[in-house]
Amino acid sequence: MMAKKIFLFSLIFSFLFVDLPAVATAQAGDLATQCATLSESNTGCSNLNNTECRALLEKCANYYDQQSAQISQDITKTTQQKNTLQNQIASFKKKIQNLEFQIKQSNVMVKDLGLQISDTEVSINKTSVKINDSQTQIKNILQSIYEEDQKPSVQILLEGNLSDFFNNLAYLESLNSQVSGLLESTKDLKSYLTGQKDKMDGEVGQLQKTIALQSLQKKENEQNKNEQEQYLKLTEAQYQQQLKDKQEAEKKSVVIKSKLFQTLGVSKIPTFGEALEVAKTAANITGIRPAFLLAIISQESAIGKNVGQCNLVDTTTGAGKRISTGATVIRVMKPIRDVQPFMQITSALGRDPYKTPVSCWIPAYVNGSPSGWGGAMGPAQFIPSTWNLFDERLKALLGTAPDPWGIKDSFTASGLYLADLGASAQTATKESTAASRYYGGSSAYARNVMSRANCIQTFIDSGMMSTNCQNLIF
């Protein structure tokens, strides 16, 4: 009975722990398939309600962001591998060049020694001839001395002068001594030259061995270089594929995030709850903290309630009027910088530029002269020239022509700008700096934004908001 229980327990245990990874892999595969289908679909989420569709789109957005991040890491590693291979190839090329120089140098030395050996061989041959001549002379002299010694005394007396005989004999012996000395010197010279030739032959042999070794080293380095170049080609192909995969993941991510925005039904002036949902989506797309993004929008326009109290009137001077009273207001929009972009933006959206609300000039003076301009648009309060900097990126994310007065559009634009300013780090310091730069370097503005962000973050975490925070936000 106990054995059966143990067997059943083991069976269940193995089933759980063996099959779970396979289940997880299957689920991951299913998500990838679902996300790929969604990114290519023109009809949205089939057989899912809006809430379910939104949840799936958020999963897909995270999936493609993670995939893109992983590929970025792979690209970094591949780039490092490429750099390492390129450095190794450069090193092998340098070694090959150095060995080629050494081989050329050794060949020159072999050639020079060959010439010296040839000259030495000629000298040895000449010396050998001299030795043979000297030996012949000595032989002849010795023969003459011998013949003189063999003459009978009677013959010497009969031939005449006795002193001539002895003088001739002495001459022959002196000549023999000189020739013998020359012979020894010549033999010494031949021995020296032969030794030099043998030495140079040895040097040539050693140089030829060195050249052979250098040639072998050169061949090995060339083989290594060729191998590394082949690896580099493979690595480059891998690198290009990774770039392609990353672009594809980013492209699908943009499509998914665009569809995610389309699931949000937001009124012209959103409720706090609607604004928070938009902020979460826009923040997820742009990589910043939702509470911080909503705090910026809250500070700028009371979450879309105050998008501007003036209209542009004069495109030449930038003067305008207050919407509520019709009173003239100077410096509503900077003519050189913002009027033309503003006219283009409103024209593209079918808006009347002279009836579209923008911010009024906040009176400020430097040394008695007016400073600054109005003209900021929509909930995020972008000036036209700045909005145009984000136009293409917004089109890619939203899938439509971006509208500065649209809730989704303005939140996304603000998120992109804040991310560019460093808020994607999601630290208090980076966010405070980004907020300050968002409003031209104002530290007071940044403090107000961070206070609002803390209130909103508390609400996100706990669902609660203090009276002070409510007064600040609403």
Short mmCIF file of C-alpha atoms in Angstrom, two decimals:
data_model
loop_
_atom_site.label_atom_id
_atom_site.label_comp_id
_atom_site.label_asym_id
_atom_site.label_seq_id
_atom_site.Cartn_x
_atom_site.Cartn_y
_atom_site.Cartn_z
CA MET A 1 0.00 0.00 0.00
CA MET A 2 2.81 2.37 0.99
CA ALA A 3 4.66 1.53 -2.22
CA LYS A 4 1.60 2.52 -4.26
CA LYS A 5 1.37 5.86 -2.44
CA ILE A 6 5.04 6.55 -3.07
CA PHE A 7 4.63 5.64 -6.72
CA LEU A 8 1.60 7.90 -7.15
CA PHE A 9 3.36 10.77 -5.36
CA SER A 10 6.42 10.36 -7.60
CA LEU A 11 4.25 10.27 -10.67
CA ILE A 12 2.41 13.48 -9.71
CA PHE A 13 5.67 15.16 -8.65
CA SER A 14 7.43 14.31 -11.92
CA PHE A 15 4.40 15.40 -13.92
CA LEU A 16 4.36 18.81 -12.27
CA PHE A 17 8.05 19.54 -12.53
CA VAL A 18 8.73 18.04 -15.92
CA ASP A 19 5.76 19.50 -17.76
CA LEU A 20 5.68 23.01 -16.24
CA PRO A 21 8.58 24.36 -18.36
CA ALA A 22 6.93 22.94 -21.45
CA VAL A 23 3.67 24.63 -20.46
CA ALA A 24 5.49 27.92 -19.87
CA THR A 25 7.21 27.63 -23.25
CA ALA A 26 3.91 26.86 -24.93
CA GLN A 27 2.31 29.87 -23.25
CA ALA A 28 5.20 32.09 -24.39
CA GLY A 29 4.82 30.70 -27.88
CA ASP A 30 1.08 31.35 -27.81
CA LEU A 31 1.67 34.95 -26.73
CA ALA A 32 4.20 35.48 -29.53
CA THR A 33 1.73 34.08 -32.04
CA GLN A 34 -1.14 36.18 -30.68
CA CYS A 35 1.00 39.33 -30.71
CA ALA A 36 2.23 38.69 -34.24
CA THR A 37 -1.36 38.18 -35.40
CA LEU A 38 -2.49 41.37 -33.65
CA SER A 39 0.34 43.42 -35.15
CA GLU A 40 -0.68 42.31 -38.66
CA SER A 41 -4.44 42.55 -38.14
CA ASN A 42 -6.54 45.45 -39.36
CA THR A 43 -9.59 44.43 -37.34
CA GLY A 44 -8.25 44.53 -33.78
CA CYS A 45 -8.88 41.78 -31.22
CA SER A 46 -11.15 39.04 -32.50
CA ASN A 47 -13.66 37.57 -30.02
CA LEU A 48 -12.42 39.79 -27.15
CA ASN A 49 -14.18 42.64 -25.40
CA ASN A 50 -12.47 46.00 -24.98
CA THR A 51 -11.04 45.18 -21.53
CA GLU A 52 -9.67 41.81 -22.65
CA CYS A 53 -8.29 43.33 -25.83
CA ARG A 54 -6.57 46.09 -23.89
CA ALA A 55 -5.03 43.56 -21.47
CA LEU A 56 -3.70 41.49 -24.38
CA LEU A 57 -2.35 44.58 -26.15
CA GLU A 58 -0.51 45.62 -22.98
CA LYS A 59 1.02 42.14 -22.74
CA CYS A 60 2.07 42.35 -26.38
CA ALA A 61 3.53 45.83 -25.93
CA ASN A 62 5.59 44.55 -22.99
CA TYR A 63 6.53 41.43 -24.97
CA TYR A 64 7.91 43.40 -27.90
CA ASP A 65 9.66 45.91 -25.61
CA GLN A 66 11.36 43.02 -23.79
CA GLN A 67 12.21 41.37 -27.08
CA SER A 68 13.70 44.61 -28.39
CA ALA A 69 15.69 45.07 -25.16
CA GLN A 70 17.03 41.51 -25.36
CA ILE A 71 18.01 41.95 -28.99
CA SER A 72 19.74 45.23 -28.05
CA GLN A 73 21.80 43.29 -25.51
CA ASP A 74 22.62 40.69 -28.16
CA ILE A 75 23.61 43.46 -30.57
CA THR A 76 25.93 44.90 -27.93
CA LYS A 77 27.58 41.50 -27.45
CA THR A 78 27.84 40.95 -31.20
CA THR A 79 29.36 44.42 -31.64
CA GLN A 80 31.95 43.56 -29.00
CA GLN A 81 32.69 40.29 -30.82
CA LYS A 82 33.04 42.20 -34.09
CA ASN A 83 35.45 44.66 -32.49
CA THR A 84 37.48 41.82 -30.98
CA LEU A 85 37.68 40.00 -34.32
CA GLN A 86 38.60 43.20 -36.15
CA ASN A 87 41.37 43.86 -33.62
CA GLN A 88 42.64 40.29 -33.99
CA ILE A 89 42.61 40.58 -37.78
CA ALA A 90 44.50 43.86 -37.58
CA SER A 91 47.03 42.21 -35.26
CA PHE A 92 47.50 39.27 -37.65
CA LYS A 93 47.93 41.66 -40.59
CA LYS A 94 50.61 43.53 -38.66
CA LYS A 95 52.39 40.28 -37.81
CA ILE A 96 52.21 39.16 -41.45
CA GLN A 97 53.62 42.49 -42.65
CA ASN A 98 56.43 42.25 -40.09
CA LEU A 99 57.25 38.68 -41.13
CA GLU A 100 57.20 39.66 -44.81
CA PHE A 101 59.70 42.42 -44.01
CA GLN A 102 61.89 40.00 -42.05
CA ILE A 103 61.76 37.44 -44.89
CA LYS A 104 62.74 40.12 -47.43
CA GLN A 105 65.55 41.27 -45.15
CA SER A 106 66.79 37.68 -44.71
CA ASN A 107 66.64 37.08 -48.48
CA VAL A 108 68.73 40.20 -49.06
CA MET A 109 71.27 38.92 -46.53
CA VAL A 110 71.32 35.49 -48.23
CA LYS A 111 71.86 37.16 -51.59
CA ASP A 112 74.68 39.30 -50.17
CA LEU A 113 76.32 36.27 -48.56
CA GLY A 114 75.93 34.40 -51.84
CA LEU A 115 77.88 37.14 -53.61
CA GLN A 116 80.54 37.08 -50.90
CA ILE A 117 80.78 33.28 -51.16
CA SER A 118 81.16 33.55 -54.94
CA ASP A 119 83.95 36.11 -54.52
CA THR A 120 85.61 33.93 -51.89
CA GLU A 121 85.40 30.88 -54.15
CA VAL A 122 87.09 32.87 -56.92
CA SER A 123 89.82 33.92 -54.49
CA ILE A 124 90.22 30.33 -53.31
CA ASN A 125 90.56 29.16 -56.92
CA LYS A 126 93.17 31.84 -57.65
CA THR A 127 95.03 30.91 -54.49
CA SER A 128 94.93 27.25 -55.47
CA VAL A 129 96.51 28.17 -58.82
CA LYS A 130 99.24 30.13 -57.00
CA ILE A 131 99.87 27.17 -54.71
CA ASN A 132 100.20 24.88 -57.71
CA ASP A 133 102.60 27.35 -59.40
CA SER A 134 104.67 27.67 -56.22
CA GLN A 135 104.77 23.90 -55.82
CA THR A 136 105.96 23.56 -59.43
CA GLN A 137 108.65 26.21 -58.88
CA ILE A 138 109.83 24.51 -55.68
CA LYS A 139 109.91 21.18 -57.49
CA ASN A 140 112.03 22.67 -60.29
CA ILE A 141 114.36 24.40 -57.82
CA LEU A 142 114.75 21.27 -55.76
CA GLN A 143 115.45 19.34 -58.96
CA SER A 144 118.13 21.87 -59.91
CA ILE A 145 119.70 21.75 -56.44
CA TYR A 146 119.64 17.98 -56.56
CA GLU A 147 121.29 17.96 -59.96
CA GLU A 148 123.97 20.38 -58.75
CA ASP A 149 124.59 18.23 -55.71
CA GLN A 150 124.97 15.15 -57.87
CA LYS A 151 127.72 16.58 -60.10
CA PRO A 152 131.12 14.87 -59.58
CA SER A 153 133.92 17.04 -58.27
CA VAL A 154 135.97 16.42 -61.43
CA GLN A 155 133.08 17.74 -63.55
CA ILE A 156 132.77 20.83 -61.37
CA LEU A 157 136.52 21.48 -61.75
CA LEU A 158 136.43 20.91 -65.47
CA GLU A 159 133.40 23.23 -65.99
CA GLY A 160 135.34 26.22 -64.86
CA ASN A 161 134.84 28.70 -62.03
CA LEU A 162 134.27 26.98 -58.67
CA SER A 163 132.83 30.14 -57.13
CA ASP A 164 130.09 30.27 -59.80
CA PHE A 165 129.05 26.81 -58.79
CA PHE A 166 128.67 27.72 -55.17
CA ASN A 167 126.98 31.03 -55.99
CA ASN A 168 124.47 29.23 -58.16
CA LEU A 169 123.83 26.68 -55.46
CA ALA A 170 123.34 29.40 -52.84
CA TYR A 171 120.94 31.24 -55.16
CA LEU A 172 118.89 28.13 -55.70
CA GLU A 173 118.65 27.46 -51.98
CA SER A 174 117.64 31.12 -51.31
CA LEU A 175 115.04 30.97 -54.05
CA ASN A 176 113.73 27.71 -52.63
CA SER A 177 113.42 29.31 -49.21
CA GLN A 178 111.47 32.29 -50.65
CA VAL A 179 109.17 30.11 -52.69
CA SER A 180 108.60 27.86 -49.67
CA GLY A 181 107.64 30.91 -47.59
CA LEU A 182 105.28 32.11 -50.31
CA LEU A 183 103.79 28.63 -50.50
CA GLU A 184 103.09 28.60 -46.76
CA SER A 185 101.52 32.09 -46.94
CA THR A 186 99.36 31.03 -49.85
CA LYS A 187 98.28 27.88 -48.05
CA ASP A 188 97.39 29.97 -44.99
CA LEU A 189 95.37 32.31 -47.20
CA LYS A 190 93.54 29.38 -48.79
CA SER A 191 92.84 27.91 -45.36
CA TYR A 192 91.50 31.28 -44.17
CA LEU A 193 89.36 31.74 -47.27
CA THR A 194 88.04 28.20 -47.00
CA GLY A 195 87.16 28.86 -43.36
CA GLN A 196 85.37 32.07 -44.31
CA LYS A 197 83.47 30.27 -47.04
CA ASP A 198 82.44 27.53 -44.63
CA LYS A 199 81.35 30.17 -42.14
CA MET A 200 79.29 32.01 -44.76
CA ASP A 201 77.82 28.71 -45.95
CA GLY A 202 76.76 28.11 -42.35
CA GLU A 203 75.25 31.59 -42.13
CA VAL A 204 73.37 31.02 -45.36
CA GLY A 205 72.07 27.72 -44.04
CA GLN A 206 70.95 29.36 -40.81
CA LEU A 207 69.29 32.20 -42.71
CA GLN A 208 67.50 29.73 -44.95
CA LYS A 209 66.21 27.92 -41.85
CA THR A 210 65.10 31.29 -40.43
CA ILE A 211 63.36 32.15 -43.69
CA ALA A 212 61.63 28.78 -43.68
CA LEU A 213 60.47 29.34 -40.08
CA GLN A 214 59.34 32.89 -40.88
CA SER A 215 57.47 31.64 -43.94
CA LEU A 216 55.77 29.01 -41.79
CA GLN A 217 54.82 31.64 -39.20
CA LYS A 218 53.53 33.88 -41.97
CA LYS A 219 51.42 31.02 -43.36
CA GLU A 220 50.01 30.27 -39.89
CA ASN A 221 49.17 33.94 -39.34
CA GLU A 222 47.53 34.13 -42.76
CA GLN A 223 45.44 31.07 -41.91
CA ASN A 224 44.46 32.60 -38.57
CA LYS A 225 43.63 35.89 -40.27
CA ASN A 226 41.49 34.11 -42.86
CA GLU A 227 39.68 32.19 -40.12
CA GLN A 228 39.01 35.39 -38.17
CA GLU A 229 37.81 37.11 -41.34
CA GLN A 230 35.42 34.20 -41.92
CA TYR A 231 34.19 34.48 -38.33
CA LEU A 232 33.80 38.22 -38.86
CA LYS A 233 31.63 37.60 -41.93
CA LEU A 234 29.44 35.24 -39.93
CA THR A 235 29.32 37.70 -37.03
CA GLU A 236 28.44 40.55 -39.39
CA ALA A 237 25.62 38.46 -40.86
CA GLN A 238 24.40 37.72 -37.34
CA TYR A 239 24.68 41.42 -36.48
CA GLN A 240 22.66 42.47 -39.52
CA GLN A 241 20.01 39.85 -38.70
CA GLN A 242 19.82 41.15 -35.13
CA LEU A 243 19.37 44.69 -36.41
CA LYS A 244 16.63 43.46 -38.69
CA ASP A 245 14.96 41.56 -35.82
CA LYS A 246 15.17 44.63 -33.58
CA GLN A 247 13.62 46.85 -36.24
CA GLU A 248 10.86 44.29 -36.73
CA ALA A 249 10.19 44.10 -32.97
CA GLU A 250 10.13 47.90 -32.70
CA LYS A 251 7.83 48.13 -35.71
CA LYS A 252 5.40 45.63 -34.19
CA SER A 253 5.64 47.41 -30.83
CA VAL A 254 4.62 50.69 -32.47
CA VAL A 255 1.65 49.00 -34.15
CA ILE A 256 0.55 47.34 -30.90
CA LYS A 257 0.87 50.58 -28.93
CA SER A 258 -1.11 52.43 -31.58
CA LYS A 259 -3.89 49.83 -31.27
CA LEU A 260 -3.67 50.13 -27.49
CA PHE A 261 -4.42 53.83 -27.72
CA GLN A 262 -7.36 53.14 -30.00
CA THR A 263 -9.00 51.08 -27.24
CA LEU A 264 -9.09 54.13 -24.96
CA GLY A 265 -12.34 56.03 -25.10
CA VAL A 266 -11.51 59.47 -23.72
CA SER A 267 -13.68 62.58 -23.67
CA LYS A 268 -12.35 65.98 -24.74
CA ILE A 269 -11.79 66.96 -21.10
CA PRO A 270 -11.05 63.66 -19.35
CA THR A 271 -11.97 62.69 -15.84
CA PHE A 272 -9.08 61.99 -13.49
CA GLY A 273 -9.65 58.25 -13.96
CA GLU A 274 -9.62 58.54 -17.74
CA ALA A 275 -6.53 60.74 -17.63
CA LEU A 276 -4.77 58.23 -15.38
CA GLU A 277 -5.46 55.40 -17.84
CA VAL A 278 -4.14 57.50 -20.74
CA ALA A 279 -1.09 58.43 -18.66
CA LYS A 280 -0.41 54.76 -17.92
CA THR A 281 -0.61 53.86 -21.59
CA ALA A 282 1.47 56.83 -22.76
CA ALA A 283 4.02 56.25 -20.00
CA ASN A 284 4.31 52.59 -20.92
CA ILE A 285 4.96 53.58 -24.52
CA THR A 286 7.53 56.27 -23.71
CA GLY A 287 9.20 54.60 -20.73
CA ILE A 288 8.45 57.12 -17.99
CA ARG A 289 6.48 56.94 -14.75
CA PRO A 290 2.68 57.44 -15.20
CA ALA A 291 2.36 59.52 -12.02
CA PHE A 292 5.12 61.86 -13.20
CA LEU A 293 3.57 62.28 -16.66
CA LEU A 294 0.13 63.02 -15.24
CA ALA A 295 1.71 65.48 -12.79
CA ILE A 296 3.19 67.42 -15.71
CA ILE A 297 -0.16 67.53 -17.52
CA SER A 298 -1.86 68.54 -14.27
CA GLN A 299 0.62 71.36 -13.77
CA GLU A 300 0.42 72.50 -17.39
CA SER A 301 -3.32 72.48 -18.08
CA ALA A 302 -5.19 71.08 -15.06
CA ILE A 303 -5.44 67.82 -17.05
CA GLY A 304 -6.89 69.45 -20.16
CA LYS A 305 -9.23 71.89 -18.44
CA ASN A 306 -7.13 74.93 -19.34
CA VAL A 307 -5.54 74.61 -22.77
CA GLY A 308 -5.27 78.35 -23.41
CA GLN A 309 -7.22 81.60 -22.97
CA CYS A 310 -6.07 83.42 -26.09
CA ASN A 311 -6.44 83.36 -29.86
CA LEU A 312 -3.89 84.45 -32.43
CA VAL A 313 -4.95 87.57 -34.37
CA ASP A 314 -1.92 89.05 -36.14
CA THR A 315 0.49 86.57 -37.77
CA THR A 316 3.01 89.34 -38.44
CA THR A 317 3.41 90.64 -34.90
CA GLY A 318 2.17 87.59 -33.02
CA ALA A 319 -0.43 89.66 -31.18
CA GLY A 320 -3.76 88.10 -30.19
CA LYS A 321 -6.81 88.52 -28.03
CA ARG A 322 -8.24 87.11 -24.85
CA ILE A 323 -11.05 84.68 -25.69
CA SER A 324 -13.31 85.68 -22.81
CA THR A 325 -13.19 89.47 -23.36
CA GLY A 326 -11.76 90.05 -26.83
CA ALA A 327 -9.12 92.30 -25.29
CA THR A 328 -5.88 92.65 -27.24
CA VAL A 329 -2.97 90.68 -25.84
CA ILE A 330 0.60 91.20 -27.07
CA ARG A 331 3.17 88.46 -27.64
CA VAL A 332 0.63 85.64 -27.95
CA MET A 333 2.90 83.83 -30.41
CA LYS A 334 6.48 84.39 -31.57
CA PRO A 335 6.20 85.24 -35.29
CA ILE A 336 9.58 84.01 -36.50
CA ARG A 337 9.61 80.78 -34.53
CA ASP A 338 6.03 79.59 -34.07
CA VAL A 339 3.47 81.30 -36.31
CA GLN A 340 4.24 79.36 -39.50
CA PRO A 341 4.35 75.95 -37.72
CA PHE A 342 1.07 76.84 -35.96
CA MET A 343 -0.63 77.65 -39.26
CA GLN A 344 0.60 74.35 -40.74
CA ILE A 345 -0.56 72.30 -37.71
CA THR A 346 -4.05 73.82 -37.62
CA SER A 347 -4.41 73.55 -41.40
CA ALA A 348 -3.50 69.84 -41.35
CA LEU A 349 -6.08 69.23 -38.61
CA GLY A 350 -8.80 71.35 -40.24
CA ARG A 351 -8.80 73.84 -37.37
CA ASP A 352 -9.36 77.58 -37.69
CA PRO A 353 -6.03 79.06 -36.54
CA TYR A 354 -7.75 82.25 -35.39
CA LYS A 355 -10.28 80.42 -33.22
CA THR A 356 -8.02 77.73 -31.77
CA PRO A 357 -7.09 78.37 -28.12
CA VAL A 358 -3.45 78.87 -27.16
CA SER A 359 -1.81 80.16 -24.02
CA CYS A 360 -1.56 83.91 -23.43
CA TRP A 361 1.68 85.71 -22.75
CA ILE A 362 2.55 85.70 -19.04
CA PRO A 363 3.84 89.25 -18.50
CA ALA A 364 7.55 89.17 -17.72
CA TYR A 365 10.22 91.80 -18.18
CA VAL A 366 14.01 91.82 -18.29
CA ASN A 367 15.65 95.22 -17.79
CA GLY A 368 12.33 96.87 -18.60
CA SER A 369 11.79 94.95 -21.87
CA PRO A 370 9.07 92.29 -22.30
CA SER A 371 10.38 88.72 -22.26
CA GLY A 372 8.89 85.44 -23.41
CA TRP A 373 5.86 84.52 -25.51
CA GLY A 374 2.61 82.59 -25.27
CA GLY A 375 1.30 80.27 -27.97
CA ALA A 376 1.45 76.92 -26.13
CA MET A 377 -1.07 74.35 -27.39
CA GLY A 378 -3.22 71.67 -25.81
CA PRO A 379 -3.06 69.76 -22.51
CA ALA A 380 0.74 69.36 -22.71
CA GLN A 381 1.24 73.04 -23.63
CA PHE A 382 3.74 72.56 -26.44
CA ILE A 383 4.70 75.56 -28.54
CA PRO A 384 4.24 74.84 -32.28
CA SER A 385 7.94 74.66 -33.17
CA THR A 386 8.58 72.13 -30.38
CA TRP A 387 5.53 70.06 -31.35
CA ASN A 388 6.88 69.71 -34.88
CA LEU A 389 10.03 68.09 -33.49
CA PHE A 390 7.91 65.15 -32.35
CA ASP A 391 5.49 65.00 -35.28
CA GLU A 392 7.02 61.99 -37.08
CA ARG A 393 7.56 59.98 -33.90
CA LEU A 394 3.96 60.62 -32.87
CA LYS A 395 2.64 59.55 -36.27
CA ALA A 396 4.54 56.29 -35.93
CA LEU A 397 3.18 55.64 -32.43
CA LEU A 398 -0.39 56.84 -32.89
CA GLY A 399 -0.97 55.73 -36.45
CA THR A 400 -2.66 59.05 -37.30
CA ALA A 401 -1.75 62.71 -37.73
CA PRO A 402 -1.01 63.94 -34.18
CA ASP A 403 -3.25 66.59 -32.63
CA PRO A 404 -1.76 68.86 -29.90
CA TRP A 405 -5.27 69.32 -28.47
CA GLY A 406 -6.00 65.58 -28.41
CA ILE A 407 -5.69 63.90 -25.01
CA LYS A 408 -3.85 60.78 -26.19
CA ASP A 409 -1.65 62.74 -28.56
CA SER A 410 -0.63 65.41 -26.07
CA PHE A 411 0.07 62.88 -23.29
CA THR A 412 2.26 60.84 -25.65
CA ALA A 413 4.13 63.90 -26.91
CA SER A 414 4.79 65.00 -23.34
CA GLY A 415 6.00 61.49 -22.47
CA LEU A 416 8.41 61.45 -25.42
CA TYR A 417 9.78 64.88 -24.54
CA LEU A 418 10.22 64.00 -20.86
CA ALA A 419 11.93 60.72 -21.77
CA ASP A 420 14.33 62.67 -24.01
CA LEU A 421 15.01 64.96 -21.04
CA GLY A 422 16.04 61.99 -18.90
CA ALA A 423 12.82 61.06 -17.08
CA SER A 424 12.99 57.50 -18.41
CA ALA A 425 15.50 56.82 -15.62
CA GLN A 426 12.48 57.12 -13.27
CA THR A 427 14.52 58.55 -10.38
CA ALA A 428 13.54 61.62 -8.36
CA THR A 429 16.65 63.52 -9.45
CA LYS A 430 16.23 62.78 -13.15
CA GLU A 431 12.50 63.51 -13.06
CA SER A 432 13.02 66.81 -11.23
CA THR A 433 15.66 67.85 -13.77
CA ALA A 434 13.39 66.85 -16.67
CA ALA A 435 10.48 68.84 -15.19
CA SER A 436 12.68 71.88 -14.73
CA ARG A 437 13.92 71.71 -18.34
CA TYR A 438 10.35 71.14 -19.57
CA TYR A 439 9.51 74.61 -18.29
CA GLY A 440 12.72 76.41 -19.23
CA GLY A 441 14.80 75.61 -16.16
CA SER A 442 12.41 76.61 -13.36
CA SER A 443 13.19 74.83 -10.08
CA ALA A 444 9.92 76.08 -8.53
CA TYR A 445 7.99 74.46 -11.38
CA ALA A 446 9.89 71.21 -10.82
CA ARG A 447 9.05 71.20 -7.10
CA ASN A 448 5.34 71.66 -7.84
CA VAL A 449 5.41 68.83 -10.38
CA MET A 450 7.15 66.45 -7.98
CA SER A 451 4.60 67.24 -5.25
CA ARG A 452 1.77 66.40 -7.66
CA ALA A 453 3.60 63.25 -8.79
CA ASN A 454 3.89 62.05 -5.18
CA CYS A 455 0.15 62.57 -4.67
CA ILE A 456 -0.74 60.69 -7.85
CA GLN A 457 1.69 57.86 -7.09
CA THR A 458 0.11 57.42 -3.65
CA PHE A 459 -3.29 57.19 -5.32
CA ILE A 460 -2.01 54.60 -7.81
CA ASP A 461 -0.49 52.52 -5.02
CA SER A 462 -3.28 52.77 -2.45
CA GLY A 463 -6.36 54.19 -4.16
CA MET A 464 -6.34 56.98 -1.58
CA MET A 465 -5.61 60.72 -1.90
CA SER A 466 -5.29 63.23 0.93
CA THR A 467 -7.30 66.45 1.07
CA ASN A 468 -4.15 68.47 0.41
CA CYS A 469 -3.43 66.37 -2.65
CA GLN A 470 -7.00 66.69 -3.89
CA ASN A 471 -6.77 70.47 -3.57
CA LEU A 472 -3.46 70.39 -5.45
CA ILE A 473 -4.61 68.11 -8.28
CA PHE A 474 -8.22 69.18 -8.68
#
